[in-house]
XYZ file of C-alpha atoms in Angstrom:
734
model
C -13.074 29.628 -27.633
C -9.727 29.360 -29.231
C -8.359 25.820 -29.700
C -5.397 24.096 -31.273
C -5.044 20.084 -31.156
C -2.313 17.809 -31.705
C -2.449 13.881 -31.659
C 0.133 10.653 -31.707
C -0.340 7.264 -30.883
C 1.368 5.492 -28.014
C 0.672 1.710 -27.002
C -2.111 1.517 -29.574
C -4.003 4.301 -28.123
C -4.568 7.987 -29.201
C -2.608 10.588 -27.154
C -3.921 14.063 -27.732
C -3.235 17.555 -26.390
C -5.441 20.545 -26.821
C -4.468 24.009 -26.218
C -7.287 26.449 -25.464
C -8.043 29.914 -23.825
C -9.985 28.080 -20.826
C -7.250 28.946 -18.402
C -5.909 32.023 -20.034
C -4.614 33.587 -16.901
C -2.076 30.737 -16.344
C 1.271 30.953 -17.508
C 0.681 27.726 -19.719
C -2.112 25.237 -19.806
C -3.239 22.255 -21.878
C -5.905 19.434 -21.857
C -4.138 16.009 -22.432
C -6.205 13.022 -23.417
C -5.133 9.438 -23.331
C -8.029 7.033 -24.561
C -10.818 8.412 -22.636
C -8.908 9.597 -19.763
C -8.582 13.628 -19.661
C -6.509 15.997 -17.442
C -6.107 19.745 -17.393
C -2.723 20.799 -16.399
C -1.812 24.433 -15.563
C 1.412 26.233 -14.581
C 1.712 29.440 -13.001
C 4.834 31.521 -11.747
C 4.741 34.565 -9.568
C 6.379 37.813 -10.402
C 7.472 38.326 -7.086
C 10.787 36.924 -5.772
C 10.999 35.169 -2.680
C 14.444 36.614 -1.253
C 13.339 35.615 2.430
C 13.701 32.020 1.664
C 16.401 29.673 1.088
C 14.636 26.672 -0.930
C 13.163 26.418 -4.652
C 9.399 27.255 -3.975
C 7.637 24.719 -6.278
C 4.248 22.928 -5.431
C 2.490 20.466 -7.345
C -0.998 19.423 -6.858
C -3.160 16.778 -8.215
C -6.801 17.413 -7.965
C -9.605 14.607 -8.410
C -13.032 15.513 -9.317
C -15.956 12.905 -8.738
C -17.533 14.113 -11.794
C -14.470 12.760 -13.941
C -15.806 9.523 -12.836
C -19.491 10.055 -13.539
C -20.206 10.001 -9.628
C -21.447 12.487 -7.082
C -19.397 11.150 -4.404
C -18.382 12.533 -1.020
C -20.409 11.681 2.252
C -24.360 11.787 2.717
C -23.813 15.291 4.227
C -21.024 16.716 2.248
C -21.389 16.000 -1.643
C -18.096 17.303 -2.737
C -14.378 16.559 -2.842
C -12.566 16.696 0.539
C -8.863 15.815 1.357
C -6.923 14.371 -1.485
C -6.896 10.408 -1.444
C -3.872 8.598 -1.262
C -3.668 7.836 -5.012
C -4.141 11.616 -5.523
C -1.207 12.116 -3.155
C 0.920 9.607 -4.830
C 0.223 10.822 -8.394
C 1.070 14.188 -7.408
C 4.386 13.209 -5.973
C 5.169 11.388 -8.970
C 4.788 14.590 -10.905
C 6.688 16.656 -8.636
C 9.804 14.339 -8.584
C 9.700 14.261 -12.346
C 9.550 17.915 -13.062
C 11.398 19.127 -10.109
C 15.125 18.523 -11.220
C 14.532 20.445 -14.302
C 14.013 23.841 -12.980
C 16.815 26.297 -12.125
C 17.091 25.782 -8.354
C 18.352 29.082 -7.845
C 14.961 30.411 -8.772
C 13.065 32.160 -5.768
C 9.883 32.764 -7.525
C 6.755 30.702 -6.650
C 6.003 28.224 -9.268
C 2.816 26.052 -8.962
C 1.590 23.213 -11.099
C -1.937 21.975 -10.886
C -3.421 18.920 -12.400
C -7.187 18.651 -12.561
C -8.820 15.510 -13.562
C -11.377 16.065 -16.189
C -12.240 12.544 -16.983
C -11.372 8.979 -15.984
C -11.578 5.649 -17.861
C -9.528 2.666 -17.740
C -5.969 4.454 -18.346
C -3.862 5.215 -15.412
C -3.840 9.130 -15.094
C -0.240 9.245 -13.561
C 1.745 8.941 -16.953
C -1.070 11.215 -18.637
C -0.424 13.840 -15.750
C 3.288 13.736 -16.132
C 2.998 14.369 -19.919
C 0.390 17.147 -19.307
C 2.655 19.015 -16.705
C 5.597 18.808 -19.304
C 3.319 20.581 -22.102
C 1.974 23.127 -19.774
C 5.397 24.067 -18.434
C 7.193 23.665 -21.873
C 4.921 25.724 -23.663
C 4.932 28.602 -21.105
C 7.283 31.381 -20.302
C 8.472 29.671 -17.221
C 12.278 28.812 -17.182
C 12.242 24.716 -17.118
C 14.695 22.197 -18.702
C 11.877 19.953 -20.269
C 10.008 18.594 -21.963
C 9.766 15.159 -20.058
C 7.829 12.114 -21.071
C 6.169 9.351 -18.759
C 5.063 5.843 -19.715
C 3.885 2.872 -17.853
C 5.328 -0.587 -18.751
C 3.848 -3.731 -17.749
C 4.933 -7.233 -18.054
C 2.975 -10.484 -17.561
C 4.374 -13.979 -16.811
C 4.676 -14.744 -20.144
C 4.807 -12.582 -23.200
C 6.338 -9.040 -24.106
C 6.044 -5.671 -22.525
C 2.611 -3.948 -22.536
C 2.573 -0.042 -23.093
C 0.524 1.699 -20.696
C -1.525 -1.200 -19.140
C -5.256 -0.440 -18.016
C -6.263 -0.957 -14.401
C -7.813 -4.190 -15.359
C -4.667 -5.403 -17.003
C -2.312 -4.365 -13.861
C -4.695 -6.181 -11.706
C -4.406 -9.506 -13.254
C -2.563 -12.114 -11.321
C -0.150 -12.939 -14.199
C 1.115 -9.279 -14.227
C 4.602 -9.814 -12.658
C 6.223 -6.085 -13.124
C 4.661 -2.701 -13.278
C 6.937 0.325 -14.082
C 6.199 3.873 -14.169
C 9.401 5.659 -15.830
C 9.798 9.313 -16.721
C 12.827 10.942 -18.400
C 14.052 12.480 -21.498
C 16.843 12.185 -23.971
C 17.327 8.482 -23.441
C 17.687 9.069 -19.680
C 15.432 8.271 -16.734
C 14.766 10.802 -14.006
C 11.562 9.200 -12.052
C 10.974 5.434 -11.325
C 8.164 3.585 -9.437
C 8.129 -0.260 -9.918
C 5.908 -2.730 -8.284
C 6.975 -6.348 -9.015
C 6.518 -9.957 -8.049
C 10.187 -10.921 -7.511
C 11.366 -10.276 -11.143
C 14.855 -10.345 -12.268
C 17.161 -7.308 -12.413
C 17.561 -8.101 -16.127
C 13.739 -7.897 -16.616
C 13.778 -4.626 -14.821
C 16.481 -3.047 -17.009
C 14.884 -4.384 -20.290
C 11.889 -2.548 -18.898
C 13.903 0.651 -18.560
C 15.039 0.451 -22.104
C 11.594 0.085 -23.447
C 10.520 2.984 -21.511
C 13.156 5.263 -22.924
C 12.215 4.082 -26.534
C 8.522 5.195 -25.793
C 9.945 8.377 -24.292
C 11.404 9.243 -27.581
C 8.139 9.136 -29.352
C 6.271 11.136 -26.852
C 9.257 13.878 -26.571
C 9.315 14.091 -30.401
C 5.707 14.836 -30.355
C 6.046 17.229 -27.622
C 8.953 18.957 -29.236
C 6.901 19.725 -32.315
C 4.189 21.232 -30.174
C 6.707 23.537 -28.275
C 8.305 24.487 -31.565
C 4.855 25.801 -32.696
C 3.448 27.220 -29.506
C 5.979 27.589 -26.943
C 6.626 31.057 -25.406
C 10.091 32.769 -24.713
C 11.336 31.786 -21.440
C 11.877 34.444 -18.764
C 15.276 35.126 -17.769
C 16.858 32.879 -15.181
C 20.105 34.181 -15.062
C 21.830 32.993 -11.703
C 22.856 35.763 -9.541
C 26.357 36.490 -9.571
C 28.435 35.757 -6.417
C 29.891 38.422 -4.593
C 33.554 38.493 -4.846
C 34.081 38.982 -1.145
C 31.858 35.946 -0.396
C 34.023 33.617 -2.674
C 37.276 35.222 -1.286
C 36.180 34.502 2.165
C 35.296 30.922 1.338
C 38.674 30.195 -0.304
C 40.865 31.880 2.401
C 39.145 30.609 5.625
C 36.690 28.001 5.013
C 37.691 25.910 1.950
C 39.940 23.239 3.862
C 37.771 23.508 6.810
C 34.680 22.294 4.872
C 36.313 19.561 3.046
C 37.951 18.231 6.319
C 34.095 18.411 7.774
C 32.689 16.524 4.894
C 35.148 13.867 4.875
C 35.576 13.614 8.817
C 34.673 9.846 8.759
C 31.629 10.550 11.024
C 28.200 9.016 9.951
C 26.234 12.322 10.144
C 26.264 16.042 9.252
C 27.551 17.523 12.584
C 30.851 18.500 11.357
C 29.353 20.219 8.290
C 26.722 21.849 10.593
C 29.659 23.290 12.633
C 31.158 24.956 9.583
C 27.875 26.152 8.496
C 27.374 28.099 12.017
C 30.756 29.584 11.769
C 30.147 30.780 8.213
C 26.833 32.074 9.527
C 28.513 34.075 12.295
C 31.356 35.325 10.171
C 28.957 36.826 7.577
C 27.349 39.089 10.528
C 30.623 41.143 10.423
C 30.015 44.533 9.007
C 32.142 43.933 5.842
C 29.672 41.321 4.639
C 26.567 43.408 5.675
C 25.426 43.977 2.006
C 25.347 40.124 1.112
C 22.137 38.397 1.056
C 22.016 35.829 3.985
C 20.006 33.421 1.631
C 22.667 33.679 -1.052
C 25.223 33.206 1.432
C 23.602 29.972 2.694
C 23.010 28.570 -0.960
C 26.654 29.273 -1.747
C 27.999 27.264 0.957
C 25.649 24.349 0.204
C 26.815 24.412 -3.314
C 30.515 24.022 -1.938
C 29.411 21.141 0.061
C 27.870 19.630 -2.940
C 31.155 20.065 -5.089
C 33.263 18.631 -2.246
C 31.272 15.477 -1.981
C 31.360 14.910 -5.772
C 35.214 15.863 -5.852
C 35.972 13.439 -3.066
C 33.967 10.827 -4.498
C 34.845 10.918 -8.238
C 38.511 12.279 -7.924
C 39.831 10.769 -4.632
C 37.526 7.685 -4.266
C 36.432 9.043 -0.854
C 33.058 8.790 0.854
C 32.087 11.093 3.582
C 32.138 8.246 6.305
C 35.013 6.544 4.893
C 33.326 3.468 3.718
C 34.167 1.677 0.567
C 31.533 2.418 -2.296
C 29.965 -0.819 -1.988
C 29.867 -1.243 1.779
C 26.726 -1.305 3.896
C 26.761 0.150 7.288
C 26.750 -1.979 10.263
C 23.370 -3.792 10.551
C 21.205 -5.082 13.762
C 17.954 -6.900 13.500
C 15.768 -8.071 16.270
C 12.389 -9.854 15.759
C 10.037 -9.643 19.044
C 11.023 -8.879 22.493
C 9.116 -5.580 22.861
C 5.868 -6.709 24.422
C 3.818 -9.776 24.603
C 0.775 -7.310 23.741
C 1.971 -6.986 20.264
C 0.976 -9.354 17.540
C 4.582 -8.873 16.272
C 7.343 -6.533 15.909
C 10.748 -5.885 14.522
C 13.554 -3.592 15.091
C 16.271 -2.815 12.296
C 19.445 -0.822 12.363
C 21.299 0.288 9.374
C 23.865 2.752 10.703
C 22.264 5.773 12.000
C 18.728 4.726 10.617
C 16.818 3.097 13.141
C 13.338 1.657 12.487
C 10.737 -0.044 14.834
C 7.760 -1.695 12.883
C 4.604 -3.224 14.720
C 2.369 -5.875 13.204
C -1.455 -5.991 14.057
C -3.776 -8.761 12.777
C -7.396 -8.225 12.437
C -10.391 -10.140 10.696
C -11.644 -9.501 7.373
C -14.134 -6.837 8.923
C -11.038 -4.699 9.663
C -9.928 -4.410 6.153
C -9.880 -0.911 4.928
C -12.617 -0.178 2.363
C -11.490 2.082 -0.554
C -13.923 4.025 -2.153
C -12.072 6.633 -4.447
C -12.443 7.663 -8.171
C -10.065 4.619 -9.293
C -11.556 2.177 -6.914
C -15.038 1.732 -5.599
C -15.910 -0.279 -2.896
C -12.575 -2.012 -2.751
C -11.388 -3.869 0.345
C -7.566 -3.500 1.334
C -6.251 -6.144 3.650
C -2.710 -5.304 3.821
C -1.512 -1.839 4.762
C 1.672 -0.311 5.893
C 1.832 3.079 7.357
C 4.905 5.303 8.128
C 5.558 7.612 10.634
C 8.628 10.213 10.859
C 8.672 12.080 14.003
C 11.007 15.276 13.989
C 13.051 13.757 16.842
C 14.215 11.276 14.384
C 16.415 14.114 12.642
C 17.251 15.714 15.782
C 14.781 18.478 15.287
C 11.728 19.937 16.891
C 8.623 20.083 14.870
C 4.775 19.546 14.438
C 3.578 16.100 15.575
C 0.282 14.439 14.358
C -1.215 13.840 11.186
C 0.670 12.579 7.707
C 2.193 14.625 5.010
C 2.961 13.479 1.442
C 6.221 12.419 2.018
C 5.114 10.031 4.984
C 2.451 8.660 2.581
C 4.932 8.049 -0.245
C 7.183 6.337 1.894
C 4.692 4.212 3.434
C 3.333 3.182 0.082
C 6.587 2.301 -1.242
C 7.340 -0.140 1.702
C 3.840 -1.472 1.219
C 4.503 -2.107 -2.492
C 7.664 -3.966 -1.644
C 6.285 -6.431 0.980
C 2.821 -6.914 -1.094
C 4.494 -9.606 -3.301
C 5.040 -11.977 -0.344
C 2.093 -11.573 1.590
C 0.113 -14.793 1.849
C -3.452 -14.785 -0.116
C -6.545 -14.376 1.869
C -7.421 -18.038 0.961
C -4.566 -19.071 3.048
C -4.383 -16.472 5.643
C -7.552 -14.513 5.988
C -6.055 -11.746 8.231
C -6.297 -8.003 7.794
C -2.634 -7.110 8.145
C -1.438 -3.484 9.452
C 2.124 -2.637 9.871
C 3.118 0.618 11.233
C 6.905 1.675 10.857
C 8.193 4.316 13.296
C 11.352 6.066 12.024
C 13.091 6.597 15.406
C 16.486 7.779 14.091
C 17.110 8.858 10.447
C 20.322 8.952 8.564
C 19.482 7.693 5.014
C 16.582 5.671 3.391
C 14.225 5.281 6.428
C 11.841 3.747 3.818
C 14.130 0.798 2.968
C 14.845 0.474 6.716
C 11.002 0.197 7.097
C 10.839 -2.688 4.683
C 13.291 -4.588 6.647
C 11.831 -3.763 10.106
C 8.464 -4.854 8.782
C 9.660 -8.029 7.285
C 11.058 -8.904 10.895
C 7.717 -8.024 12.574
C 5.642 -10.104 10.126
C 7.981 -13.272 10.701
C 7.651 -12.536 14.329
C 4.070 -12.491 13.956
C 3.904 -15.739 12.512
C 2.440 -14.424 9.091
C 3.622 -17.131 6.393
C 5.548 -14.924 4.137
C 6.500 -16.379 0.598
C 10.022 -14.824 1.368
C 11.796 -12.007 3.535
C 12.343 -8.783 1.729
C 14.872 -6.451 2.344
C 15.846 -2.913 0.652
C 18.762 -0.800 0.206
C 19.187 2.798 -1.244
C 21.786 3.261 -4.050
C 23.545 6.738 -4.727
C 25.435 8.384 -7.380
C 27.920 10.939 -7.592
C 28.569 12.276 -11.166
C 31.686 14.339 -12.037
C 30.767 17.991 -12.094
C 33.312 18.801 -14.956
C 31.060 17.059 -17.581
C 33.547 14.291 -18.457
C 30.935 11.634 -17.619
C 33.028 9.927 -14.744
C 30.826 8.871 -11.863
C 30.728 6.601 -8.720
C 27.853 4.372 -7.600
C 27.433 4.260 -3.865
C 26.039 1.504 -1.837
C 23.639 2.798 1.403
C 23.927 6.403 0.945
C 23.605 8.424 4.117
C 23.696 11.822 5.569
C 25.435 14.169 3.069
C 25.246 11.663 0.221
C 21.574 11.664 0.542
C 21.264 15.226 0.681
C 23.893 16.472 -1.867
C 24.061 13.226 -4.038
C 22.539 12.818 -7.404
C 20.555 9.948 -7.059
C 18.334 8.204 -4.587
C 17.587 4.788 -6.135
C 15.737 2.580 -3.535
C 15.697 -1.137 -4.385
C 13.594 -3.787 -2.392
C 13.311 -7.485 -3.063
C 13.709 -11.189 -2.013
C 16.502 -13.454 -2.889
C 14.542 -14.437 -5.839
C 13.920 -10.754 -7.177
C 12.822 -7.386 -7.163
C 9.508 -6.420 -5.690
C 9.847 -2.538 -5.639
C 11.972 0.360 -6.955
C 11.701 4.016 -6.534
C 13.996 6.562 -7.891
C 14.419 10.357 -7.297
C 17.276 12.515 -8.778
C 18.709 15.848 -8.816
C 20.100 15.585 -12.353
C 18.180 15.698 -15.921
C 18.195 11.968 -16.129
C 20.313 8.867 -15.499
C 21.494 6.704 -18.311
C 20.145 3.199 -18.059
C 23.701 1.435 -17.835
C 24.292 3.350 -14.605
C 20.883 2.125 -13.266
C 21.833 -1.420 -14.364
C 25.100 -1.184 -12.248
C 23.022 0.365 -9.303
C 20.543 -2.643 -9.669
C 23.725 -5.006 -9.356
C 24.989 -3.378 -6.403
C 21.623 -3.214 -4.602
C 21.134 -6.986 -5.188
C 24.702 -7.559 -3.574
C 23.657 -5.329 -0.451
C 20.120 -6.868 -0.371
C 21.589 -10.401 0.131
C 23.783 -9.218 2.707
C 20.841 -7.742 4.594
C 18.833 -10.818 4.228
C 21.685 -12.973 5.598
C 21.492 -10.754 9.023
C 17.720 -10.834 8.947
C 17.614 -14.603 8.552
C 20.178 -15.236 11.142
C 17.793 -13.495 13.482
C 14.722 -15.371 12.325
C 15.091 -18.175 9.870
C 11.338 -18.393 9.018
C 7.973 -17.157 10.331
C 7.001 -18.305 13.533
C 4.860 -21.428 13.670
C 1.902 -19.923 15.425
C 0.388 -16.382 15.538
C 0.343 -14.523 18.676
C -2.210 -15.750 21.259
C -3.473 -12.203 21.513
C -4.399 -12.000 18.060
C -7.922 -13.069 17.039
C -8.907 -16.425 15.763
C -10.123 -16.757 12.143
C -12.345 -19.678 11.161
C -13.251 -19.968 7.374
C -16.076 -21.999 6.155
C -18.204 -22.003 3.191
C -21.764 -22.384 2.365
C -23.792 -22.460 -0.901
C -24.564 -19.046 -2.146
C -28.240 -19.605 -1.903
C -27.693 -20.432 1.520
C -26.551 -16.794 2.603
C -29.627 -15.449 3.034
C -30.684 -18.067 5.501
C -27.493 -17.304 7.442
C -28.010 -13.294 7.572
C -31.769 -13.688 8.029
C -34.292 -10.920 7.791
C -32.659 -7.674 8.472
C -29.573 -9.295 9.688
C -31.541 -10.769 12.429
C -29.959 -14.333 12.340
C -26.191 -13.391 11.953
C -26.718 -10.649 14.630
C -28.092 -13.163 16.878
C -25.119 -15.600 16.189
C -22.653 -12.575 16.935
C -24.564 -11.829 20.485
C -24.687 -15.636 21.516
C -21.208 -16.739 20.452
C -19.199 -13.412 21.278
C -17.478 -13.082 17.968
C -15.651 -9.830 16.956
C -16.913 -10.121 13.343
C -18.673 -12.580 10.820
C -17.906 -11.565 7.147
C -19.599 -13.129 4.267
C -18.357 -13.091 0.734
C -20.652 -13.374 -2.415
C -19.226 -16.510 -3.207
C -20.380 -18.060 -0.084
C -17.012 -17.920 1.833
C -17.496 -16.963 5.312
C -14.852 -15.727 7.727
C -15.667 -15.748 11.574
C -13.229 -13.827 13.843
C -13.101 -14.089 17.460
C -11.053 -15.037 20.543
C -11.619 -17.638 23.349
C -13.293 -20.241 21.538
C -16.091 -17.893 20.293
C -15.152 -18.236 16.666
C -15.701 -22.085 16.883
C -18.985 -21.513 18.813
C -20.323 -19.351 15.887
C -19.175 -21.872 13.328
C -21.239 -24.635 14.949
C -24.138 -22.446 14.954
C -23.859 -21.431 11.249
C -23.223 -24.962 10.359
C -26.307 -25.887 12.145
C -28.355 -23.270 10.131
C -27.329 -24.752 6.698
C -27.123 -28.360 7.600
C -28.537 -30.742 5.440
C -30.020 -33.535 7.195
C -30.204 -37.202 6.088
C -31.937 -40.554 7.174
C -29.879 -42.544 9.816
C -28.170 -39.525 11.422
C -28.295 -39.606 15.167
C -28.631 -36.331 17.172
C -29.105 -35.137 20.896
C -31.990 -32.799 20.693
C -34.497 -30.866 22.784
C -38.286 -31.570 23.125
C -40.180 -28.212 22.073
C -43.696 -29.106 21.935
C -46.236 -31.964 23.209
C -49.065 -33.041 20.951
C -51.373 -36.128 21.283
C -49.774 -37.870 18.627
C -46.120 -37.094 19.367
C -43.589 -34.632 20.292
C -41.554 -32.236 18.367
C -37.573 -32.309 19.025
C -35.202 -29.561 17.842
C -31.951 -31.206 16.749
C -30.168 -27.937 15.408
C -30.665 -24.122 14.932
C -31.804 -23.998 11.448
C -35.407 -23.583 10.462
C -35.607 -27.183 9.256
C -33.818 -28.506 12.267
C -37.044 -29.707 14.011
C -38.737 -32.938 13.477
C -41.543 -35.092 14.962
C -41.326 -38.280 17.196
C -44.527 -39.895 16.571
C -45.820 -41.632 19.659
C -45.102 -45.016 17.975
C -41.462 -44.057 17.845
C -40.713 -43.795 21.430
C -40.988 -47.155 22.839
C -41.222 -50.649 21.152
C -44.837 -50.775 22.311
C -47.665 -48.407 22.460
C -47.873 -46.060 25.294
C -50.794 -44.278 26.644
C -49.717 -40.873 26.814
C -46.986 -38.928 25.462
C -46.537 -36.822 28.533
C -45.809 -40.163 30.469
C -42.587 -40.418 28.523
C -41.595 -36.718 27.485
C -41.801 -33.158 28.740
C -40.859 -29.768 27.208
C -37.244 -29.194 27.674
C -36.048 -32.802 27.982
C -32.901 -33.724 26.203
C -33.265 -36.888 24.197
C -31.299 -38.673 21.487
C -33.101 -39.384 18.306
C -32.393 -40.765 14.940
C -33.732 -39.230 11.589
C -35.931 -42.029 10.392
C -36.956 -40.266 7.018
C -37.466 -36.809 5.492
C -40.533 -36.776 3.519
C -41.442 -35.560 0.004
C -42.186 -31.981 1.642
C -38.755 -32.073 3.707
C -40.179 -32.845 6.931
C -38.154 -34.599 9.408
C -39.261 -37.672 11.126
C -37.478 -38.705 14.074
C -37.261 -42.009 16.287
C -36.035 -42.152 19.620
C -36.511 -46.148 20.073
C -34.061 -46.477 17.080
C -31.356 -44.191 18.562
C -31.750 -45.214 22.195
C -33.331 -48.644 22.661
C -33.147 -48.511 26.394
C -35.025 -45.351 26.580
C -38.533 -47.033 27.381
C -36.883 -49.179 30.332
C -34.925 -46.106 31.936
C -38.314 -44.229 32.078
C -40.374 -47.315 33.348
C -42.797 -47.079 30.594
C -45.527 -49.706 30.154
C -47.400 -50.962 27.204
C -50.814 -49.400 26.781
C -54.047 -51.318 27.542
C -57.229 -50.055 25.892
C -60.591 -51.641 25.784
C -61.974 -52.060 22.422
C -65.836 -51.788 21.320
C -66.524 -55.597 22.427
C -65.281 -54.864 25.785
C -62.000 -57.004 25.566
C -58.578 -55.677 26.067
C -55.565 -55.548 23.583
C -52.135 -54.556 23.263
C -51.585 -52.012 20.670
C -48.294 -51.456 18.647
C -49.731 -49.602 15.890
C -49.162 -45.840 15.103
C -52.227 -43.431 15.907
C -52.582 -40.094 14.796
C -50.725 -37.892 12.226
C -48.677 -34.680 11.651
C -50.745 -31.841 10.915
C -50.436 -30.779 7.285
């Protein structure tokens, strides 16, 4: 086995890259380790060119392996990996979004990057995966504009930045900022941010810190590439036929520019020019021109027109100003009383409907993956993007990587304001249906979901809104640019940046950025953050005009949840052998669910008073009885010396009423006063040293004997005389 190893230190931990012949058939491969986390990255480029497609055929796969975490995993019947987890999908998207802008996009050779997890410890694998993919590509013969570096930056309530915080550190309550940033040459080309209402200044400072760490990683990568890097394959862009350029200049240049800047908030006018272009190329004189090349040529011209109009003529496709948000509409509720909460949000041609469903703790999602084991997730946001939302037909059903990523982004944006379980013990599920799409449905989902949460009475910390910012950078290389607020249509497809920012009035809660350039300088990102803040405040004004605060009560159709606590040593008593006791409570009360935590917290979920009924039953089970308390009980057994009365559901909730405690005088027979099934009021007289409960009827109900018509006992003693006895005869069996 051949092996060459390189090492450096980042964030106080060793980062190493080992190049071997393990995957020698791949164009490039490397094993990258950070701490005890290890990943294998491979890159392969096909020799065959796909002239039948009009897109760059890159695929990125992130493969989890159970052995990496030291577990067998899988189901009981299939002990192997199945479909990718959400964490794997999101990590694969991070790698894809980072490396994709650095390829020559005219390439039509299939390229596949596969990252396989070999070992997982406390270190986050996402940043490691990007660095590994970068080295596999950069040392291969695949044309690519890297290397690129990735780092995670964390920040706690007090203190400085943490470089590559561990899973445990990221989960700590005082971690208020989590930034995953990738880039090169002091620029950033991919961002994922989760935050707890932090300032734009803190976010910008984290970006600066990230670029400093990138420099260290890139310097290390460049030394490796200089030693091991292969010569790149030829990636010369095909020459454009003169006839194609001439046709565009003479017949389509002015048409296309007019279509791009027609003032309409969609791409219909552009599509008309594209259809005309396609029809023209069917003429015999253009028969030798590759249709895919012709299509890409016109798309490049659309790209040039949008950039020229923005930078040179201060024009946007729909005639808005650069900081103008499209018309907004917000509606909380009003769809159906069946729903626990709903929201409808319009931003121009982007229309999103979100529905809220509340459930009990038992409805939470159990996460059992490599990164998390048996973790309960009580807040979920899911995103659907049906084909009709873009005016198209297509496959319906299932989810793809894009839907997973957009849903996760909105979930991250809202998570910071979701009330803790201690104050709102519900499982919360939101579903956003993107019904019409014309730019940033993910941020539209944040706004619609905020409306649904508030309509449903969820006590949010604050409403959240989001906006997508764009960028048009001068194509002549002079550095001039325009930052665009609320990108749509052609700006989204052909612009240089999609910078999504969500947050409250107090600060940022989530950011995601994708670009089509090598990178964006931090000062431009700072400008985009300022524009996003202004737009966010405007959107929040509209949301709060529709609904100022969460409704005072949740929907009557939502389940009722009652929270109670028992001592941890009483949990077994509530559950019972084999779950017999708690299952009996469920059956009798009719509750939906009873969830018991290890600390003794009990969450009872039900409707129509069933939760309260179950609570009373549990309270009875764990009740600690005290002398002097009065209860209404039921006679369960009669003995010569007294009667046993049940005063509660617990095993210790049965006590003895001695015959002397029924009336203020002795009676002849216990059966004269009581029968099994009788309801009687009793007072706890004492609880003896063995924990047995002694009860008294006469102390709790002095008129009992009179109501029953009881008479004092007359018994003949040994001398033949009668006496009235007030003493107590008999005893409780031991």
